[in-house]
Amino acid sequence: MAPVKVVLAGAQGHGRHHLGVLRLLADRGLVELAGVCDLRPVEVDFGAPLQSPDLGDLIAKTGAEVTVICTPIDTHADLAMTALHGGSHVLLEKPPAASPEAHRRIAAAVAETGLACQVGFQSLGSAAVPALRELIASGALGRVRGIGGAGAWERPSAYFTRSPWSGRRRLNGVDVVDGALTNPFAHAVATALALVDSPIAEIETELYHAHPIESDDTSCVRVRLEDGLVITIAVTLLAPERHEPYLVVHGDRGRATLIYTEDRLKVELADGSVTTTVHDRTGLLENLIDHVRTGAELLVPLSRTETFTQVLDAVRLAPEPLPIPERHQLVRRDEAGEVVGRILPGVVELTDRSAAELALYSELGAPWTAVELLVSGRAVAAYDWRPDLPVTDSPRPYLHRVRTLGGVEVTQVRPEDHVHHLGVGVAISDLGGANFWGGRTYVKDQGPTWLENHGTQRHLAFTRLDDGGFAEQLEWTGPGGPLVREERTVTARPVGDAWALDFAFTLTNLTGAPLEIHSSATKGRAGAGYGGFFWRAPGTSTARTTLPGGEQVVHGSRDPWVAMSGTTPEGRDWTLVFVQADGDPWFVRVEEYPGVGQALAWDTPLVLDTTLTRRVVTVVADGRLTEEEVSALAADMRL
C-alpha cells in the first residue's frame, strides 16, 4: 500500500516527539510527512513537507489522510474540526478538549464526517490495560473497592514558562486547563477510567501550587462512580526526583499494580502468589493508520475519553488552586539567587498513601492543605473554606480554633446549644428569603420554624493567600439560585502583646432587584436582630463579662467597640475587643451563650440594592482587660 499522507499541526515542544515517530514510520514506508502546520517555520530533516500556518489549506493542498494535532489545548476543537471537515482523520494530542462543550463539537464532526479521531493517551495503547480489565472481570482480585493512582515528578521552574499556556488555567479569556492532573499526569486519570465502565457520580478535587502559576503543580482528584467504586489520583511536580507513576487496583482478594509508563503489571493475591508481566504497546499513530488502511479497531477513539473530559471539566470549574506557603517548601536557587526549582518535602510519601488509602491530601493531614493564619510565626487561627456540613447549618466558610498568642481558644464550632454556630464568619438569618444563618427560620406570628430555605456560601477563589491572611471570593446561593457575590478580606496582625483579626466583607447583589435583609427581630422577635459578622465564643468559659457594661447595656448599643471576657475551665482568662466604624447595633449574648456580632437589620429590614460593605476588627488578648485597657486598644485600631 502507498504510504499514508500525514500533516503535523504543532511541531514545537511535544510536537518534536511526533516528528520522531513520523520519521520512524516514514522509514518503514507507512507514512509520508506531507505537511507541517505551525506559526513558525520548522526544520525537518526527512521528506519534503509543505509548510503553512493554515491547516485547512495545507490539508487541501497535500491531500493528507491523517492530521496529527499537537497544539495548545484551547485550539484542539477548532483544529480537529478543520481537519475532519477537510477530509482528514485525526490523531489528537491529549487532553482532547478544554471542556465538555468543545469535546461535543469534535464528536459531532466525527459523526458528521464518518472519519476517525484517535486521542493521544499513549498508555491506552498498552496491552496491559485490557489484561488488567480482564483480571478485574475474572474476579481474581475479588470485589474491587477502588483504584488509587500516584505520580511524583520533579519539574524546574522553567517548565512553567516553556510556552504561553504553560501553568495557565486560561489564556486571553479562553480555558486551557493546564495542570498536573490534566496534562503531565493526564495518563494516570485516563488509564484509571479506562479500567471501569460505570458512569461518574461525583468528582472531588484538591488543587495546589507552589510555583507562581495559575494552575496546579500538586493536586488530587477522587472520582466516585455510580456502582460505588472509587478512583483517587494524587500527583505532584514537586518531588526531589522522578518516580514512575502507577495505578493500584484494590480488591478484597488481592491487588494489581500497573506502572503504566513501563507497561508493567504486578499481581499480588491473598494466597501469597505474586506475578509480574510486561506487556507490548502499540503506537497510536500506527494504530490509526492501520484503522485507515484495514479498518482495525481504534485503541483510543474520542468516545472513550468522555469521562476524562468530565474530570478535566471538574478541574476547570474547581476553585482556584491554593498556594502552598513557602515555609513548607525547599526552594532551589542559582548563583544569582533566581528560583530554579521547588521541592515539597514528604509529598512522594503522600501520593503513595493516597493511592493506598484512596484519600485526598487534606484527609491525609498534609500540613500545606490547611489554611492557617500566623502572627509573629505563631498559628492563631484556621479557616475551613470547604466545610462538610448538613444543609440545615447553612454551610459556609468560617474561622475556627482562633486562639490568643498564649494558646487559649476563643471560638467554638457547632456547640450543642446552637449547632449552626460556626466560629467566626458572616451569617444572615434572612437574605431575600433564604436562611444563611442555619437552624430554624423565625416566621412572624408563628415563631422558629423549620423551612426548606437554607442557603450556602460557596468558596470560589482566593485572590490572595499567605500566612498573614487572605482575600476570598464567595457566592451566596439560596434555593432559587445565586443571590449575592461576596468579597471577603481577612488579615491577622500583631497588636502589642495581643493580635488583631481584621475581617471585612462586601456583598454585591446579583439578582438585578433589591434584596431585603431581615432578622428575627424585624419579624417580631424582640432583641433578636442578629445578622452579619458573628463570633461564637466558647460556651465552656465561665465568669463571662462584657464592657463597657453588662449584657443589657451592650446589646443593641451602637458604641464603636464592645468587649467580652471569659475564663477557661483551666482557669485561663481571655478578652475579645470588637471594633467597628459602620454604626451597626451590636448583637451580644452572654448568659445564654457567649457571642458577639453585628445587627445589620436590628429592628427594620435593610435593603441591599447594589453593594454592602462592612468591617470589624477584633483584638484577641490573653487575660481579662480593664475598660481603660480596652478603650486604648480600640482607639489604636483607627478604623
XYZ file of C-alpha atoms in Angstrom:
639
model
C 0.000 0.000 0.000
C 1.082 3.581 -0.603
C 2.257 5.497 2.459
C -0.437 7.453 4.294
C -0.042 11.186 3.813
C 0.208 12.924 7.186
C 0.160 16.568 8.246
C 1.578 17.541 11.633
C -0.053 20.561 13.293
C 2.222 21.889 16.028
C 5.862 20.882 15.645
C 7.328 22.705 18.654
C 7.685 21.247 22.165
C 5.996 17.836 22.323
C 5.457 18.138 18.585
C 9.110 17.147 18.163
C 8.236 13.774 19.672
C 5.639 13.333 16.938
C 8.257 14.286 14.329
C 10.429 11.471 15.677
C 7.559 8.973 15.437
C 6.777 10.142 11.901
C 10.412 9.676 10.882
C 10.387 6.062 12.126
C 7.119 5.299 10.355
C 8.362 7.019 7.193
C 11.482 4.825 7.244
C 9.166 1.802 7.331
C 7.183 3.121 4.381
C 3.986 3.565 6.384
C 3.672 7.344 6.184
C 4.698 10.323 4.152
C 5.081 13.585 6.037
C 3.176 15.730 3.569
C 2.921 18.939 5.566
C 3.763 20.801 8.749
C 1.377 23.415 10.134
C 2.968 25.831 12.557
C 3.129 29.555 13.188
C 6.892 29.441 12.657
C 8.979 27.617 10.021
C 10.204 24.233 11.256
C 13.413 22.451 10.292
C 12.590 18.918 9.128
C 15.432 16.622 8.072
C 13.337 13.964 6.322
C 10.843 14.166 3.498
C 9.863 17.404 1.811
C 6.735 18.594 3.631
C 4.865 21.729 2.674
C 4.656 24.263 5.483
C 1.833 26.660 6.236
C 0.122 28.201 9.281
C -3.264 27.469 7.603
C -4.244 23.884 8.434
C -7.270 23.735 6.145
C -5.291 24.992 3.180
C -2.444 22.604 3.940
C -4.747 19.563 4.049
C -6.386 20.611 0.808
C -3.041 21.049 -0.972
C -1.450 17.837 0.324
C -4.485 15.564 0.320
C -3.495 14.456 3.816
C -5.389 11.416 5.048
C -4.275 11.882 8.675
C -3.615 15.016 10.711
C -1.663 14.899 13.964
C -2.678 17.797 16.227
C -0.194 18.763 18.944
C -1.124 22.357 19.716
C -2.298 24.294 22.806
C -5.321 22.670 24.454
C -7.682 25.528 23.691
C -7.062 25.115 19.929
C -7.838 21.386 19.770
C -11.531 21.617 18.975
C -11.256 24.116 16.136
C -8.264 22.401 14.524
C -9.774 18.923 14.854
C -12.974 20.125 13.201
C -10.975 21.797 10.439
C -9.100 18.565 9.755
C -12.185 16.347 9.873
C -14.220 18.616 7.618
C -11.193 18.778 5.323
C -11.402 15.003 4.868
C -8.583 14.001 7.202
C -8.618 11.508 10.061
C -7.172 12.915 13.293
C -4.696 11.919 15.976
C -5.462 14.473 18.685
C -2.929 15.027 21.460
C -4.293 14.714 24.998
C -6.251 16.167 26.621
C -8.715 16.128 23.723
C -10.615 19.285 24.671
C -10.705 22.036 27.273
C -14.401 21.496 28.118
C -17.283 19.060 27.521
C -18.760 21.554 25.047
C -15.566 21.502 22.976
C -15.472 17.704 23.248
C -19.033 17.531 21.908
C -18.124 19.761 18.964
C -15.359 17.383 17.950
C -17.651 14.381 18.431
C -20.275 15.996 16.200
C -17.685 16.482 13.445
C -16.623 12.831 13.777
C -20.241 11.716 13.449
C -20.915 14.050 10.524
C -17.811 13.124 8.520
C -17.559 9.454 9.445
C -13.831 9.898 9.963
C -11.768 8.764 12.927
C -10.437 10.787 15.845
C -7.910 8.982 17.995
C -6.816 10.668 21.233
C -3.139 10.575 22.179
C -3.283 8.814 25.525
C -0.281 6.607 24.759
C -0.771 4.482 27.880
C -4.051 3.202 26.448
C -2.105 1.629 23.594
C -0.636 -0.826 26.099
C -1.850 -4.425 26.169
C -1.529 -4.161 29.952
C -4.810 -2.216 30.088
C -7.075 -4.923 28.578
C -5.125 -7.516 30.563
C -5.932 -5.685 33.790
C -9.573 -5.241 32.769
C -9.819 -8.991 32.177
C -8.194 -9.674 35.552
C -10.762 -7.464 37.311
C -13.666 -9.026 35.401
C -12.474 -12.560 36.210
C -12.894 -11.959 39.928
C -9.305 -12.950 40.673
C -8.882 -9.833 42.803
C -12.241 -10.340 44.499
C -14.585 -7.413 44.973
C -12.788 -4.279 43.841
C -13.394 -1.303 46.128
C -11.246 1.264 44.378
C -8.335 2.280 42.198
C -5.592 4.531 43.513
C -3.047 6.371 41.447
C 0.177 8.172 42.337
C 2.594 10.265 40.334
C 5.592 12.246 41.562
C 7.922 14.047 39.172
C 10.289 16.965 39.523
C 9.973 19.901 37.176
C 12.182 23.006 37.186
C 10.734 26.496 37.254
C 11.493 26.815 33.532
C 8.922 24.092 32.811
C 6.172 26.558 33.618
C 7.477 29.211 31.198
C 8.126 26.918 28.223
C 5.048 28.216 26.372
C 2.443 30.981 26.793
C -0.151 28.486 28.081
C 2.115 26.579 30.469
C 0.914 26.765 34.046
C -2.252 28.593 32.971
C -5.896 27.774 33.636
C -6.977 30.250 30.999
C -5.251 32.402 28.407
C -6.738 35.567 26.918
C -10.077 34.644 28.440
C -10.070 31.116 26.969
C -9.862 27.964 29.105
C -6.664 25.960 28.593
C -6.779 23.953 31.850
C -3.091 23.160 32.036
C -2.067 21.499 35.283
C -0.548 18.382 36.813
C -3.755 16.342 36.673
C -4.857 17.378 33.208
C -1.539 17.419 31.358
C 1.613 15.599 32.593
C -0.387 13.091 34.642
C -3.447 13.006 32.418
C -2.482 9.428 31.542
C -2.959 8.354 35.160
C -6.509 9.690 35.137
C -7.345 8.357 31.684
C -5.885 4.906 32.342
C -7.756 4.510 35.617
C -11.007 5.489 33.900
C -10.278 3.013 31.095
C -10.356 0.176 33.642
C -14.004 0.796 34.606
C -17.339 1.049 32.822
C -19.670 2.713 35.330
C -20.750 6.337 34.792
C -19.335 9.011 37.062
C -21.488 10.058 40.013
C -19.286 12.643 41.752
C -15.870 14.282 41.390
C -13.869 15.904 44.204
C -10.729 17.936 43.568
C -7.939 19.440 45.646
C -5.618 21.714 43.675
C -2.444 23.371 44.981
C 0.580 25.144 43.583
C 3.991 26.052 44.956
C 5.287 27.671 41.773
C 3.916 31.151 40.967
C 1.443 29.827 38.396
C -2.332 29.787 37.870
C -2.708 26.041 37.567
C -1.903 23.168 39.898
C 1.508 21.571 40.297
C 0.353 19.341 43.167
C -3.186 18.001 43.164
C -5.510 15.106 43.704
C -8.906 14.029 42.476
C -11.417 11.473 43.716
C -13.978 10.108 41.283
C -16.968 8.239 42.687
C -18.706 6.006 40.188
C -22.381 5.123 40.178
C -21.565 1.477 41.005
C -19.817 2.601 44.223
C -16.219 2.165 43.076
C -13.797 4.987 43.872
C -10.833 6.269 41.866
C -8.295 8.529 43.571
C -5.307 10.067 41.785
C -2.658 12.105 43.664
C 0.155 13.759 41.740
C 2.895 16.342 42.108
C 5.606 18.083 40.103
C 7.472 18.978 43.317
C 9.249 15.699 44.014
C 13.017 15.715 44.592
C 13.373 13.234 41.695
C 11.258 11.324 39.215
C 9.166 8.409 40.459
C 7.346 6.290 37.914
C 3.573 6.856 38.179
C 1.360 3.879 38.851
C -2.183 2.668 39.462
C -3.157 0.125 42.098
C -6.430 -1.813 41.975
C -7.625 -2.753 45.471
C -9.620 -5.980 45.752
C -10.588 -7.959 48.819
C -8.628 -10.982 47.488
C -5.606 -9.187 46.127
C -4.279 -6.142 44.356
C -2.786 -5.307 40.985
C -0.266 -2.548 40.363
C 0.221 -1.105 36.889
C 3.265 1.067 36.205
C 1.756 2.441 33.044
C 4.908 4.164 31.766
C 6.616 0.743 31.676
C 3.576 -1.427 30.768
C 4.466 -3.460 33.860
C 1.672 -5.268 35.707
C 2.233 -6.820 39.132
C -0.468 -9.009 40.694
C -0.378 -9.922 44.391
C -3.036 -12.309 45.638
C -4.168 -13.140 49.145
C -2.667 -16.640 48.841
C 0.788 -15.052 48.675
C 1.372 -15.545 44.957
C 2.992 -12.695 43.035
C 3.303 -12.430 39.264
C 4.812 -9.645 37.146
C 4.317 -9.271 33.419
C 5.488 -6.667 30.907
C 3.127 -6.064 28.010
C 3.541 -4.794 24.468
C 2.414 -1.338 23.435
C 1.043 -0.247 20.066
C 1.770 3.265 18.849
C -1.422 5.261 18.474
C -0.476 6.776 15.112
C 0.379 3.322 13.788
C -2.966 2.034 15.063
C -4.769 4.945 13.390
C -3.014 4.206 10.111
C -3.997 0.545 10.441
C -7.573 1.670 11.039
C -7.490 3.848 7.913
C -5.971 1.109 5.740
C -7.604 -2.065 7.097
C -10.446 -0.989 9.382
C -8.649 -2.164 12.527
C -10.338 -1.114 15.756
C -9.161 2.194 17.210
C -7.460 1.875 20.588
C -8.440 5.330 21.881
C -11.426 6.706 19.957
C -12.706 10.079 21.088
C -15.794 8.455 22.633
C -13.561 6.511 25.042
C -12.286 9.753 26.578
C -15.609 11.324 27.568
C -15.164 10.516 31.252
C -11.687 12.023 31.206
C -13.153 15.251 29.855
C -15.678 15.151 32.714
C -12.781 15.054 35.179
C -10.964 17.809 33.313
C -14.108 19.928 33.488
C -14.314 19.378 37.250
C -10.753 20.705 37.469
C -11.682 23.619 35.196
C -14.649 24.570 37.372
C -12.925 23.917 40.701
C -11.874 26.791 42.963
C -8.565 28.335 42.008
C -5.595 26.235 43.214
C -4.377 27.156 46.689
C -0.826 28.426 47.042
C 1.436 26.302 49.217
C 3.167 28.632 51.707
C 6.892 28.875 51.120
C 7.597 27.743 54.683
C 6.535 24.239 53.586
C 8.865 24.194 50.552
C 12.534 23.710 49.786
C 13.357 26.433 47.280
C 16.327 25.890 44.955
C 18.149 28.962 43.666
C 21.010 29.509 41.243
C 24.146 31.534 41.950
C 22.327 34.734 41.062
C 19.600 33.999 43.588
C 16.925 33.189 40.988
C 14.476 30.407 41.844
C 15.138 27.420 39.594
C 13.076 24.763 41.340
C 10.887 23.861 44.285
C 10.564 20.685 46.344
C 7.740 19.752 48.683
C 9.194 17.516 51.417
C 7.177 14.383 52.082
C 4.976 14.735 49.019
C 6.128 11.464 47.419
C 5.044 9.547 50.504
C 1.724 11.385 50.467
C 0.997 10.359 46.872
C 1.741 6.750 47.823
C -0.547 6.964 50.868
C -3.306 8.466 48.744
C -3.089 5.547 46.297
C -3.105 3.053 49.168
C -5.899 4.657 51.214
C -7.940 6.239 48.400
C -7.717 9.503 50.345
C -7.252 13.155 49.423
C -4.285 15.210 50.609
C -6.371 17.065 53.188
C -7.623 13.763 54.617
C -4.032 12.594 54.979
C -3.168 15.625 57.100
C -0.756 17.253 54.656
C 0.326 20.402 56.531
C 0.073 22.647 53.485
C -3.575 21.769 52.891
C -4.726 23.748 55.921
C -5.421 27.464 55.559
C -3.918 28.966 58.701
C -3.257 32.476 59.959
C 0.073 33.195 61.622
C 1.112 36.130 63.775
C 4.815 36.505 64.562
C 5.318 32.920 63.462
C 2.567 31.527 65.716
C -0.539 29.847 64.352
C -3.560 31.762 65.688
C -6.477 30.546 63.557
C -7.535 28.043 60.908
C -10.008 28.587 58.087
C -12.367 25.924 56.794
C -13.205 27.063 53.280
C -14.928 23.857 52.138
C -16.857 22.700 55.212
C -18.686 19.396 55.187
C -21.915 20.415 56.903
C -25.594 19.473 56.743
C -27.743 21.793 54.677
C -29.639 22.840 57.817
C -26.445 24.504 59.091
C -26.437 26.802 56.032
C -22.916 25.644 55.035
C -20.370 28.459 54.885
C -16.614 29.015 55.309
C -15.530 30.003 58.801
C -12.538 30.634 61.056
C -12.071 28.185 63.887
C -9.539 27.316 66.564
C -8.955 31.040 66.892
C -6.627 31.481 69.838
C -4.672 34.040 71.780
C -0.924 34.297 71.425
C -0.839 32.301 74.650
C -2.779 29.476 73.010
C -6.221 29.973 74.586
C -9.016 29.023 72.161
C -11.688 31.709 71.899
C -14.067 30.207 69.312
C -16.469 27.300 69.225
C -17.902 25.380 66.274
C -21.258 23.559 66.268
C -21.888 23.754 70.032
C -24.752 21.689 71.382
C -26.816 24.762 72.223
C -26.676 26.096 68.634
C -25.140 23.574 66.231
C -25.263 26.081 63.377
C -22.870 28.489 65.157
C -19.578 28.261 63.285
C -16.636 30.064 64.877
C -16.081 33.393 63.116
C -17.770 34.289 59.862
C -20.674 36.048 58.194
C -24.201 34.762 58.721
C -27.570 36.333 57.914
C -30.843 34.788 59.042
C -32.885 36.043 56.094
C -31.420 37.366 52.858
C -34.039 37.571 50.158
C -35.990 34.822 51.911
C -33.020 32.451 52.188
C -31.578 31.383 55.545
C -27.809 31.913 55.657
C -27.654 31.607 59.459
C -28.652 27.981 59.903
C -31.233 26.289 62.050
C -34.859 27.334 62.098
C -36.238 30.486 60.487
C -38.331 32.858 62.565
C -41.777 33.238 60.991
C -43.985 36.139 62.029
C -46.861 35.123 64.342
C -45.556 31.545 64.268
C -42.070 31.554 65.799
C -38.962 29.492 64.883
C -39.919 27.099 62.098
C -38.059 24.549 60.020
C -38.235 25.671 56.392
C -36.557 24.376 53.256
C -34.902 27.745 52.671
C -31.310 27.196 53.733
C -28.621 28.785 51.625
C -24.944 28.032 51.063
C -21.900 30.284 50.899
C -19.655 28.665 48.301
C -15.955 29.453 48.058
C -14.982 30.486 44.532
C -11.339 31.540 44.778
C -8.613 33.004 46.910
C -7.248 36.087 45.197
C -4.629 36.389 47.937
C -3.492 33.791 50.451
C -0.493 33.931 52.736
C 0.397 33.424 56.376
C -0.994 36.835 57.275
C -4.442 36.355 55.781
C -6.390 36.103 52.569
C -8.777 37.728 50.141
C -11.571 35.447 49.013
C -14.454 35.411 46.560
C -17.645 33.599 47.553
C -21.099 33.101 46.092
C -24.207 33.014 48.293
C -26.771 30.689 46.756
C -30.323 30.202 48.017
C -32.827 27.523 46.991
C -33.652 29.545 43.891
C -30.097 30.284 42.776
C -27.273 32.803 43.373
C -28.230 35.908 45.349
C -25.012 37.761 46.149
C -21.291 37.654 45.454
C -19.002 38.299 48.425
C -15.502 39.712 48.529
C -14.021 38.756 51.912
C -10.705 40.029 53.279
C -9.198 38.623 56.463
C -5.897 39.802 57.939
C -4.079 38.922 61.155
C -1.554 41.351 62.621
C 0.245 41.828 65.946
C -1.020 44.422 68.406
C 1.339 44.753 71.376
C 1.044 41.566 73.449
C -2.090 40.589 71.540
C -3.142 40.369 67.908
C -5.971 41.689 65.758
C -8.243 39.900 63.295
C -9.326 42.373 60.618
C -12.443 40.985 58.912
C -14.077 42.897 56.035
C -16.695 41.844 53.517
C -18.593 43.322 50.591
C -21.849 41.803 49.351
C -22.874 42.517 45.749
C -26.458 41.900 44.700
C -26.641 39.503 41.722
C -30.412 39.429 41.276
C -30.998 42.721 39.470
C -33.686 43.663 42.023
C -33.497 44.959 45.617
C -32.830 42.289 48.237
C -34.127 42.656 51.772
C -32.069 41.612 54.775
C -34.258 40.583 57.697
C -33.558 39.415 61.213
C -35.874 37.602 63.584
C -36.403 40.976 65.275
C -37.827 42.521 62.100
C -40.440 39.747 62.164
C -41.482 40.261 65.766
C -38.876 38.583 67.999
C -37.652 41.496 70.101
C -33.879 41.802 70.534
C -33.051 39.080 68.003
C -31.523 41.405 65.440
C -28.552 39.160 64.662
C -27.122 39.015 61.168
C -23.735 39.971 59.676
C -20.286 39.366 61.136
C -20.638 36.921 64.045
C -18.186 35.478 66.567
C -19.173 32.459 68.636
C -17.005 32.230 71.777
C -16.588 29.034 73.844
C -19.633 28.135 75.898
C -17.386 26.298 78.357
C -15.921 29.612 79.531
C -17.134 30.906 82.874
C -17.258 34.303 84.577
C -18.284 35.867 81.268
C -18.470 39.654 81.300
C -18.826 42.490 78.791
C -17.659 46.080 78.573
C -18.474 48.995 78.693
C -21.349 47.472 80.671
C -23.275 44.260 81.163
C -25.243 42.375 78.537
C -28.297 44.636 78.850
C -26.096 47.700 78.231
C -24.037 46.495 75.254
C -26.773 44.521 73.484
C -28.224 46.837 70.845
C -25.731 49.629 71.559
C -24.071 51.488 68.713
C -20.797 52.152 70.531
C -17.676 51.900 68.367
C -16.465 48.988 70.471
C -17.624 46.236 72.781
C -15.534 43.725 74.711
C -16.135 40.269 76.123
C -14.018 38.325 78.637
C -14.185 34.813 79.996
C -12.264 32.146 81.872
C -11.494 28.673 80.532
C -12.121 25.551 82.627
C -8.361 25.518 83.200
C -8.549 28.971 84.763
C -7.053 30.999 81.905
C -8.609 34.387 81.117
C -9.206 35.828 77.671
C -10.591 39.065 76.220
C -12.032 39.914 72.805
C -12.344 43.558 71.776
C -14.672 44.162 68.805
C -14.297 47.472 66.939
C -16.359 48.833 64.059
C -16.936 52.140 62.295
C -20.192 51.366 60.468
C -22.529 52.221 63.350
C -24.470 48.951 63.336
C -26.023 47.887 66.642
C -24.095 45.187 68.458
C -25.783 41.823 68.954
C -24.416 40.401 72.217
C -25.214 37.256 74.160
C -23.514 36.445 77.486
C -25.745 34.446 79.799
C -27.380 32.047 77.316
C -24.171 31.581 75.325
C -21.166 33.833 74.540
C -21.420 35.521 71.145
C -20.891 38.933 69.582
C -21.840 40.177 66.149
C -23.354 42.882 64.020
C -27.059 43.534 63.660
C -27.448 44.679 60.060
C -31.231 44.650 60.456
C -31.710 45.426 64.164
C -35.428 46.139 64.098
C -36.164 47.137 60.498
C -35.190 45.409 57.219
C -32.060 46.586 55.414
C -32.428 46.877 51.641
C -29.455 45.753 49.565
C -29.726 47.488 46.210
C -26.215 47.032 44.820
C -23.436 46.570 47.396
C -22.990 46.451 51.156
C -19.584 46.737 52.853
C -18.791 46.107 56.500
C -15.624 45.719 58.575
C -14.979 44.538 62.124
C -11.555 44.365 63.781
C -11.242 42.072 66.797
C -8.342 42.229 69.223
C -7.620 38.797 70.684
C -5.859 39.056 74.021
C -4.739 36.907 76.907
C -6.008 37.966 80.307
C -9.012 39.933 81.495
C -8.569 43.526 80.313
C -9.909 46.590 82.088
C -12.199 49.125 80.454
C -9.304 51.575 80.263
C -7.093 48.993 78.518
C -9.888 48.033 76.122
C -10.641 51.655 75.259
C -6.982 52.311 74.489
C -6.763 49.235 72.239
C -9.938 50.210 70.399
C -8.606 53.721 69.813
C -5.422 52.251 68.316
C -7.427 50.392 65.661
C -8.234 53.716 63.903
C -10.948 52.348 61.624
